XYZ file of C-alpha atoms in Angstrom:
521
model
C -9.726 -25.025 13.765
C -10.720 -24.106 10.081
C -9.777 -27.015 7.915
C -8.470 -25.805 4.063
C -9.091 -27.880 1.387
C -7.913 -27.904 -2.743
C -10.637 -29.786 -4.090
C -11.899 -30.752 -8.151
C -15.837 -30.858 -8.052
C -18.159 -30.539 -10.987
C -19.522 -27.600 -12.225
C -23.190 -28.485 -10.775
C -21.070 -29.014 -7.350
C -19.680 -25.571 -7.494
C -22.489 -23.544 -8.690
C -24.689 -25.326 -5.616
C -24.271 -24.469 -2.348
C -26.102 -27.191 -0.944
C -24.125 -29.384 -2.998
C -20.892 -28.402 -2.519
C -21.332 -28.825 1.744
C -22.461 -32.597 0.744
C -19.591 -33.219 -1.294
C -17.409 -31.568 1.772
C -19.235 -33.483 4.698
C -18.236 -36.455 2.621
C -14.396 -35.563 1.923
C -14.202 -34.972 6.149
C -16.856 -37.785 7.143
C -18.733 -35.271 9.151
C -22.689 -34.596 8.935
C -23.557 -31.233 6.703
C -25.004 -29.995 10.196
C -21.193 -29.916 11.678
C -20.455 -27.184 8.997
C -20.976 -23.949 9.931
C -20.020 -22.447 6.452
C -17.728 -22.699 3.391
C -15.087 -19.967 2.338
C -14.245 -19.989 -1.624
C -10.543 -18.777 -1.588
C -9.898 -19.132 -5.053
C -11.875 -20.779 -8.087
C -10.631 -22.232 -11.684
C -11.767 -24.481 -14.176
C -10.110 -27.468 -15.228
C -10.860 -28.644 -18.967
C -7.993 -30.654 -20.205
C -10.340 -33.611 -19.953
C -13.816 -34.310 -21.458
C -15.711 -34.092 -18.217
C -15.010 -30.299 -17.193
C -14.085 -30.054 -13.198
C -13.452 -26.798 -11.219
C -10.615 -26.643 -8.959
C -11.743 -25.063 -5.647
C -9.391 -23.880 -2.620
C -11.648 -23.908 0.596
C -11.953 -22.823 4.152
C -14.214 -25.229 6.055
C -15.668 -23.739 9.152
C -16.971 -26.535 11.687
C -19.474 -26.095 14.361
C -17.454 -24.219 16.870
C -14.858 -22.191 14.577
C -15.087 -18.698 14.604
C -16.398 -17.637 11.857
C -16.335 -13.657 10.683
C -17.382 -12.501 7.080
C -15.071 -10.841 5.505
C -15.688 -7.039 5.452
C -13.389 -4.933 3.227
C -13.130 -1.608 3.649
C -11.914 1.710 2.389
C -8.319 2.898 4.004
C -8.672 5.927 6.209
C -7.961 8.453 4.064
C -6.969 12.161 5.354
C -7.681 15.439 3.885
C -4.934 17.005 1.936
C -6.407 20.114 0.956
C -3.543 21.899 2.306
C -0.747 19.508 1.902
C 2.319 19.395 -0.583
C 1.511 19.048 -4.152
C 2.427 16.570 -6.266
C 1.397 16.482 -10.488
C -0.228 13.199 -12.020
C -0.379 13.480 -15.604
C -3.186 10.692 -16.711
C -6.185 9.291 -15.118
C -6.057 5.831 -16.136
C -5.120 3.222 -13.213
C -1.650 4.065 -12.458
C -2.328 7.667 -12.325
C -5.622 6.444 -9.980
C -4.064 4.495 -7.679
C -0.909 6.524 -7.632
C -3.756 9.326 -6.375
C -4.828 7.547 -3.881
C -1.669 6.355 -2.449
C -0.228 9.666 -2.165
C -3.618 10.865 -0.144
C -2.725 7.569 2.010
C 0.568 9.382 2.795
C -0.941 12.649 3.151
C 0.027 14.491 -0.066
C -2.279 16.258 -2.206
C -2.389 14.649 -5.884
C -3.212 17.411 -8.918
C -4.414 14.623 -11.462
C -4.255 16.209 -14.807
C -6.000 14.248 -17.395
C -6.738 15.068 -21.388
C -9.487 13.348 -21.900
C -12.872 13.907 -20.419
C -14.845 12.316 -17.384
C -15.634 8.557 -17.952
C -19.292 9.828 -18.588
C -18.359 12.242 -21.356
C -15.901 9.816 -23.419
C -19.271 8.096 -24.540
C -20.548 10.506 -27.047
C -16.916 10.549 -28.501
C -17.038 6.616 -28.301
C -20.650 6.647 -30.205
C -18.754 9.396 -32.679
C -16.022 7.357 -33.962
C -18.182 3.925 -34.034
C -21.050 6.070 -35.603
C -19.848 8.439 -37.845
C -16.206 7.983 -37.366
C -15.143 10.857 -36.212
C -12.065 10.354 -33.675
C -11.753 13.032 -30.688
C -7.736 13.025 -30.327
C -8.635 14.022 -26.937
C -11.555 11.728 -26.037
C -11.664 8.020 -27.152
C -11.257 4.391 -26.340
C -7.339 5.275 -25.108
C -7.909 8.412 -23.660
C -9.966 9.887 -20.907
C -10.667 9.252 -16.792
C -10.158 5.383 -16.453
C -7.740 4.990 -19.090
C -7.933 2.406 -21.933
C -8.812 -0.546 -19.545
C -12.456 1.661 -18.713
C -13.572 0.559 -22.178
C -11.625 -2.377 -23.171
C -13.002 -5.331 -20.841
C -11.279 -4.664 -17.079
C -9.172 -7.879 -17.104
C -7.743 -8.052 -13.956
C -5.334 -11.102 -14.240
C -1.381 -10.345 -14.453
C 1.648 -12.460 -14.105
C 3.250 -10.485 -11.704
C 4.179 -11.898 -8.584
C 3.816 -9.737 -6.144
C 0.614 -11.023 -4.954
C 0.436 -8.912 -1.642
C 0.525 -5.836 -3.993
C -1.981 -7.540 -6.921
C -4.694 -8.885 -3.644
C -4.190 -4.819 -2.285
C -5.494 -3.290 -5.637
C -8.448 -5.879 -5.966
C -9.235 -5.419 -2.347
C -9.424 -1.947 -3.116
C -11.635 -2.330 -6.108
C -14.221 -4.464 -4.546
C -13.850 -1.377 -1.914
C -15.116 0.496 -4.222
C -17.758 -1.693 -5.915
C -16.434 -4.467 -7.840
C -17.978 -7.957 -7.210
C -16.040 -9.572 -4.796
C -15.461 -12.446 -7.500
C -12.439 -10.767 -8.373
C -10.427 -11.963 -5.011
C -11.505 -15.584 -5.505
C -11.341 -16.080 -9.962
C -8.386 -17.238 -11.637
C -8.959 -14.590 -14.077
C -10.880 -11.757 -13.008
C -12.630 -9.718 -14.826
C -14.926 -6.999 -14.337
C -16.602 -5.658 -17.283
C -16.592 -3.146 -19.591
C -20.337 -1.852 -18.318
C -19.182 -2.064 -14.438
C -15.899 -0.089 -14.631
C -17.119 3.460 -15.011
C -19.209 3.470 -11.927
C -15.952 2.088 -10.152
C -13.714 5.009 -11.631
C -16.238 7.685 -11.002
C -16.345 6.791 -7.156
C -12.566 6.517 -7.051
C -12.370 9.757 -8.791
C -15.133 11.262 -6.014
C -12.892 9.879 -3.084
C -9.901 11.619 -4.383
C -11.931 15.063 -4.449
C -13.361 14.642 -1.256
C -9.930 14.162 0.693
C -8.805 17.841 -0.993
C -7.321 16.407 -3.987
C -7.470 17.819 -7.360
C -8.971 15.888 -10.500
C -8.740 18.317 -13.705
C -10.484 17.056 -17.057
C -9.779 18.260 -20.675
C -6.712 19.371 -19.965
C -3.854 18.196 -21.838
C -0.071 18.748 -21.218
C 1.678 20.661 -23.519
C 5.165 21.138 -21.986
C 7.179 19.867 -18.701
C 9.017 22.419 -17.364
C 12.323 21.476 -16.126
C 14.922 23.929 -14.652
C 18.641 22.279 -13.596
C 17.355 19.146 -14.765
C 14.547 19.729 -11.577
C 10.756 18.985 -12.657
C 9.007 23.122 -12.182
C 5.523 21.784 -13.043
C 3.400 22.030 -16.741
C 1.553 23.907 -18.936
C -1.359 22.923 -20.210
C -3.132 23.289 -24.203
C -4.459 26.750 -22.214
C -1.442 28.173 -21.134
C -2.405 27.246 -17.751
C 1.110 26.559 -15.306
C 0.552 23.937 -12.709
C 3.971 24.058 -10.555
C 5.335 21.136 -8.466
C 8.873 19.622 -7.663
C 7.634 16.306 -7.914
C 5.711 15.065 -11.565
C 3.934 11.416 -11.757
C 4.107 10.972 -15.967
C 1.316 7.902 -16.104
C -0.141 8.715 -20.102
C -0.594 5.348 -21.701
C 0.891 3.824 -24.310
C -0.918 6.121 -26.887
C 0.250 9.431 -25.783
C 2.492 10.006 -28.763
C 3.013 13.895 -28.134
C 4.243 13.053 -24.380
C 7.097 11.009 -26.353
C 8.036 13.729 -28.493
C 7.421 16.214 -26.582
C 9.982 14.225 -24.335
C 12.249 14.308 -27.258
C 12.238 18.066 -28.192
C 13.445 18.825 -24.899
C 16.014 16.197 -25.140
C 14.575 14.282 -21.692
C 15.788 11.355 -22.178
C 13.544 7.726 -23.358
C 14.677 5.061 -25.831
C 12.685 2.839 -28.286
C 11.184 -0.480 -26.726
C 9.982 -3.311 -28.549
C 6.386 -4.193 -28.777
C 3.991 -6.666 -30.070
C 1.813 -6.656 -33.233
C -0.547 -8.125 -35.450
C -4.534 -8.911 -35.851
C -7.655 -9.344 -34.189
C -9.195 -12.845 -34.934
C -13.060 -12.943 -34.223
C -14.752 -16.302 -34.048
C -18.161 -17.287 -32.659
C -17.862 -17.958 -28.969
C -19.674 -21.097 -29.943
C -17.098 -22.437 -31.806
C -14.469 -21.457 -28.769
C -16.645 -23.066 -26.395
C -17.036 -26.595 -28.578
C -13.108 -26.271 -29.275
C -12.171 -25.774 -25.712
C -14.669 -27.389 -23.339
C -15.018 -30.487 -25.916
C -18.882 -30.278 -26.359
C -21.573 -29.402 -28.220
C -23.117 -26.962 -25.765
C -21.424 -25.572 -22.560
C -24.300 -25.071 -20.648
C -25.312 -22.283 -17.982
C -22.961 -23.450 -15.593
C -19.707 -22.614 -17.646
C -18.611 -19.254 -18.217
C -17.876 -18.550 -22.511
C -14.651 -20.302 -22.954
C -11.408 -17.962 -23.211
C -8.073 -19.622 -24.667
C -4.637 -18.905 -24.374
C -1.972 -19.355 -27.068
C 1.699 -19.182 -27.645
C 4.017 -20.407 -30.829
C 7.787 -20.075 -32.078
C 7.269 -19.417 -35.522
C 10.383 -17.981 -37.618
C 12.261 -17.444 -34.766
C 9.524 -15.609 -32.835
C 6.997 -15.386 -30.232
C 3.217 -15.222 -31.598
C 0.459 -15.665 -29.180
C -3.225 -14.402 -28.400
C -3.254 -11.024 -26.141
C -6.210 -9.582 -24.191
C -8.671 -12.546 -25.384
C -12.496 -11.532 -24.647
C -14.975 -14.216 -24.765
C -18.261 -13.241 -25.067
C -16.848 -9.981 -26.422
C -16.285 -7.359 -29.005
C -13.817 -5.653 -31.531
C -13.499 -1.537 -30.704
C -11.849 0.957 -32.903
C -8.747 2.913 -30.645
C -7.975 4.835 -32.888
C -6.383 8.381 -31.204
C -5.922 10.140 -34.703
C -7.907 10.882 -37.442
C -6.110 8.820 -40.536
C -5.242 5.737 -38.342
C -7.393 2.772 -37.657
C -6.625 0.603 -34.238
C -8.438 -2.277 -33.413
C -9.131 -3.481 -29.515
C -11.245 -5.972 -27.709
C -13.448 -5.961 -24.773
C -16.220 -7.808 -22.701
C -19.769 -6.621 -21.115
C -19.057 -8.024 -17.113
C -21.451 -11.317 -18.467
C -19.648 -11.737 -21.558
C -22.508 -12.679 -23.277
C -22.010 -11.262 -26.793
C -22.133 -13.940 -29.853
C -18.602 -13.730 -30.791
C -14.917 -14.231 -29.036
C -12.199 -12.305 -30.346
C -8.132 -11.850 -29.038
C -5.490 -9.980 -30.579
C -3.091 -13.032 -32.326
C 0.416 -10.527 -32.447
C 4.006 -10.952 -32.633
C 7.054 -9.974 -30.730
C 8.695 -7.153 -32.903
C 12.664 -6.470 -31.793
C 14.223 -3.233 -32.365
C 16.392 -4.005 -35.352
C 12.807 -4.670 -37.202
C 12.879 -0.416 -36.709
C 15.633 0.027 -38.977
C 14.057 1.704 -41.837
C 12.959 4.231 -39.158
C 16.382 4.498 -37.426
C 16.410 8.970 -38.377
C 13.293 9.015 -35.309
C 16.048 8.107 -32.695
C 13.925 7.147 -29.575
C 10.405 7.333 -31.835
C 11.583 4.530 -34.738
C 9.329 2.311 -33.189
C 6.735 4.495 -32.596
C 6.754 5.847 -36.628
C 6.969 2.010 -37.328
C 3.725 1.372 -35.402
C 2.110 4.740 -36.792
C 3.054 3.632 -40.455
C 1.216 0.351 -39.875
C -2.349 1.903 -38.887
C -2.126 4.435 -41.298
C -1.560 2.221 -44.444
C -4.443 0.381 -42.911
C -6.645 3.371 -42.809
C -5.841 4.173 -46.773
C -6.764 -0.055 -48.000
C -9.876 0.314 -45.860
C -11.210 3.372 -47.426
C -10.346 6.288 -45.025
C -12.514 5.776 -42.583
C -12.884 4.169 -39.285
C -13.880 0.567 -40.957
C -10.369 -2.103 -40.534
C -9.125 -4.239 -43.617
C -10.781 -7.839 -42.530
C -10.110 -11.275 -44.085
C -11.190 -14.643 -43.471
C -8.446 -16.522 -41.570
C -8.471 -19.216 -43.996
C -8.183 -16.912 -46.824
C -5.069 -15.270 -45.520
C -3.463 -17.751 -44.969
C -3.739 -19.212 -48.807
C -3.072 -15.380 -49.602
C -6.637 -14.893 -50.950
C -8.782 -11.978 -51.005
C -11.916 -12.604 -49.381
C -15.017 -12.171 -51.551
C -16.940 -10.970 -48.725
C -16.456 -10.057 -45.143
C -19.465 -11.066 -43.145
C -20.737 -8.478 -40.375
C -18.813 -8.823 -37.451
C -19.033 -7.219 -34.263
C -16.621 -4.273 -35.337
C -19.220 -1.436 -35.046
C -17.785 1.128 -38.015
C -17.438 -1.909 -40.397
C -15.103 -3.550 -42.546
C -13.214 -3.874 -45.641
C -11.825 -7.168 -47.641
C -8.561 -6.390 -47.827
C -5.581 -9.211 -48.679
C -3.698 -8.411 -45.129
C -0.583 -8.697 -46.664
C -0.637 -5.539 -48.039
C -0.827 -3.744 -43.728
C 2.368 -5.269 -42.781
C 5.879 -5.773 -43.763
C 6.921 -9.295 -45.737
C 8.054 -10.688 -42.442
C 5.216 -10.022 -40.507
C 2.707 -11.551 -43.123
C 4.903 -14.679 -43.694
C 5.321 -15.276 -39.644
C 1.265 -14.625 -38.991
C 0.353 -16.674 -42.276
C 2.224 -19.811 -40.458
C 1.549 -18.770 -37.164
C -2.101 -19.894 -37.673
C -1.505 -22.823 -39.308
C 0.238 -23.861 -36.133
C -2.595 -22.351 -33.952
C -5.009 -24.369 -36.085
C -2.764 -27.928 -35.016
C -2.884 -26.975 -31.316
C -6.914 -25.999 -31.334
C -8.280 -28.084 -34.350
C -10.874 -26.069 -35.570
C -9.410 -22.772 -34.990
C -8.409 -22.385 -38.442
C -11.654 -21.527 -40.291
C -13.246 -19.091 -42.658
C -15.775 -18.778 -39.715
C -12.685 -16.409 -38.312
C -12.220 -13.063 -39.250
C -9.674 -11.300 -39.042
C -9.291 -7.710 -38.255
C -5.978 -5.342 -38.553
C -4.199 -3.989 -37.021
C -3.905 -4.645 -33.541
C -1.256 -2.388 -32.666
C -0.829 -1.079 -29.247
C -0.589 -3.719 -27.017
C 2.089 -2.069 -25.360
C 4.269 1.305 -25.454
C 6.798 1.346 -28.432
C 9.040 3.656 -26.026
C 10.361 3.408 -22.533
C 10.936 6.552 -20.483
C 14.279 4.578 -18.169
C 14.341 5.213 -14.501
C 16.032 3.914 -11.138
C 15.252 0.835 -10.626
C 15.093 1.500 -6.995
C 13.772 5.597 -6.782
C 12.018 5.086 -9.920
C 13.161 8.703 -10.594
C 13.858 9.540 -13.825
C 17.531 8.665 -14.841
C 18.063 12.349 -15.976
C 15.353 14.756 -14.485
C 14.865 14.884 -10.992
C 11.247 14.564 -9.422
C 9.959 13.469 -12.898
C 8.318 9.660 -12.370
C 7.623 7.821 -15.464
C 4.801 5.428 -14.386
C 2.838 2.444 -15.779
C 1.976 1.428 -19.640
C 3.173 4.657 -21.334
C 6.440 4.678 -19.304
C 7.085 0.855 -20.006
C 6.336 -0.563 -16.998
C 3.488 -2.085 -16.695
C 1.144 -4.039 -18.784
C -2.637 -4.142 -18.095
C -5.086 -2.326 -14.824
C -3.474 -4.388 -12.497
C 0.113 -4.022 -12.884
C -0.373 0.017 -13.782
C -2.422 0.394 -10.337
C 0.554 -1.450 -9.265
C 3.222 0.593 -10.395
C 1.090 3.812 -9.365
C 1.072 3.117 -6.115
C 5.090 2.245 -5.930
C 5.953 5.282 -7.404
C 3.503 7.434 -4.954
C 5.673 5.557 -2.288
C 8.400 6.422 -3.645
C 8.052 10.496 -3.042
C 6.692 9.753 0.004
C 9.536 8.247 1.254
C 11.391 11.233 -0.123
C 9.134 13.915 1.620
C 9.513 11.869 4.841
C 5.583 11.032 4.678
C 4.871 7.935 6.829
């Protein structure tokens, strides 16, 4: 019988096949010639000590076991050309997967998206990093993939589900992801190898008779008896359906108020905000690996993060070694800030948003928005750092050191933040509270990680929409709206989800869902 095995072996030992069967053969006391072959299950790295060990979970196949490589495969779709409709507004990855699922249950998904394919966002990508000029359309946040396309496709989530999270990376290593994502601790697949991966996910949902409509952006709901009709779009186009999958993102400000004009109901959600620190990955790697050099064998060191300070949570979100800043902006007179990694994570610098949890009574001087305080809160924030930065698509920046002695920078060196930057005293983006909390909120980081807190750091603001300021409430069980029926608010931009891998999630439970209504097995 297959033996499994949680074992700690050097990085050399890992990276080496050859090595790794010794090291095996000596755990079992059997010859290397009684082992047929070694499964990887699952694969982390340990470095709370000097000398760095990977933790390995195994499958050891003797001489004799029967062995089968694993062979994923794609699920047997149908055609629904001429099946019931049902309307999925957004093409990021709970709008995707939701697709998909409902051609699994043989329904025909009409995926409406704003932005354009995941080939055409790049000239709008190279416009506002270029000559920043921001497509409200067509950007970092919107367009076929979503904001994950562009922004590093990290894979890891806390949810524990893990029948539904091992589904949706079988299913992307289906469709070409390296198969590295079923066995890291953190997967990841890479800025550079996502588009490819939404393009043939997009071409499967076309071939089985669905629909996949591009530049084409929602501009009402209509809703008769409290019953979803179907849209319009910005053409006057009407796309009818009884049953409406709402998966935007958490950047689709119109959907919110357009939600509000017609007195659908949503409510205000808190959020997290705050900065995006850059340091060299070098630095990252020396702080949390302990040495000088990591080596080839090590991937670029991430970290991980969490304080009380005043009362509240601050903490790193979305960390990308070996990666980049990007502006997300999805309005002209806003600046956003967002990071990502190339699938090798080989750039120069590390950077991860350092924000803090914001609670609805910080909203107040907003309170005459209703639902939207939160949202106006978080728009006020990017646009007063639009005006200190010059009007443009370059951020306010500071040396970490700096603002945290409340000192204005006298330079800003380049960073990695393609449209540039301005030295800006950071106090001056957010609200006294905010400042104050972040100002001792890196002391403390700079106790737990000595050598965090440096003027080697720069810091980059704002970093604003790590999640939707509004929730659109549903059944907990239907997952029908609470008010309209056959409208499904779905993922990020509905509140329920928080990254690619819980919004695939979420997608496909709410595609379940109607089938279960339409009696679809």
């Amino acid at each position: 019988m297959p033996q499994e095995l949680l074992i700690q072996v050097t990085p050399e030992t890992a990276a080496n096949e050859s090595l790794l069967k010794d090291h095996v053969g000596k755990l079992l006391k059997v010859a290397n010639s009684e082992i047929q072959h070694i499964t990887i299950l699952k694969r982390s790295i340990d470095a709370r000590q000097k000398a760095i060990k990977i933790n390995l979970k195994l499958t050891v196949y003797m001489q004799g076991d029967v062995f089968q490589e694993q062979q994923i495969q794609l699920p047997d779709y149908p055609n629904v050309a001429n099946e019931q409709e049902v309307i999925v507004v957004g093409a990021g990855p709970a709008g995707l997967f939701a697709a998909l699922q409902l051609i699994e249950l043989g329904l025909k998904p009409i995926v409406v998206e704003r932005g354009k394919d995941v080939r055409g966002r790049r000239r709008d990508l190279k416009a506002i990093n270029r000559d920043h000029l921001v497509n409200k359309d067509s950007n970092y946040c919107f367009g076929e993939g979503g904001a994950g396309t562009y922004s590093d496709g990290k894979l890891y989530t806390r949810s524990k589900k893990r029948g539904d999270v091992t589904r949706i990376l079988e299913l992307l290593v289906a469709y070409g992801a390296t198969p590295d994502i079923l066995v890291d601790a953190h997967p990841h697949i890479g800025t550079n190898k996502l588009p490819q991966i939404i393009q043939d996910i997009r071409d499967k949902i076309i071939e089985c008779g669905g629909q996949v409509l591009f530049e084409t952006r929602v501009t009402d709901i209509l809703v008769k008896q409290n019953e979803i009709q179907g849209i319009v779009t910005q053409t006057g186009q009407t796309i009818t359906a009884n049953k409406l999958i709402l998966a935007t993102g958490h950047s689709a400000r119109d959907i919110y108020e357009l939600l509000g004009r017609k007195k659908i109901f949503i409510e205000a959600k808190p959020f997290a905000l705050g900065v995006r620190a850059e340091h060299p990955q070098s630095l990252i790697d020396s702080i949390q690996y302990s040495c000088d050099y990591r080596g080839e064998l090590l991937p670029p060191a991430p970290y991980s993060i969490v304080k009380q300070v005043g009362g509240r949570g601050m903490y790193s979100f979305c960390m990308c070694p070996g990666g980049v800043i990007a502006p997300c902006a999805t309005s002209p007179g806003e600046v956003v800030t967002n990071g990502w990694s190339p699938s090798k994570r080989d750039q120069v610098t590390a950077n991860s948003g350092i924000v803090i949890e914001l609670k609805l009574e910080d909203f107040k001087p907003y309170a005459k928005f209703g639902a939207l305080a939160g949202l106006e809160f978080q728009k006020s924030i990017e646009q007063k750092a639009w005006h200190l930065a010059g009007e443009s698509q370059k951020v306010p920046a500071q040396k970490m050191i700096d603002f945290t002695k409340s000192k204005v920078s006298s330079e800003i060196p380049k960073t990695s933040y393609v449209p540039g930057t301005t030295s800006v005293e950071l106090g001056q983006v957010f609200p006294g509270f905010l400042t104050q909390i972040l100002r001792e909120g890196f002391t403390e980081f700079g106790k737990s990680m000595k050598g965090y807190l440096t003027n080697d750091a720069i810091l980059h603001a704002p970093e604003s929409r790590t999640s939707s300021p509004v929730r659109i409430p549903r059944d907990a069980i239907t997952y029908e709206h609470l008010q309209i029926k056959g409208l499904y608010p779905c993922g990020e931009g509905a509140g329920y989800a928080g990254g690619i891998i819980s919004a695939a999630i979420d997608g496909e439970k709410c595609a379940l869902m109607i089938g279960a209504i339409l009696n679809k097995k």
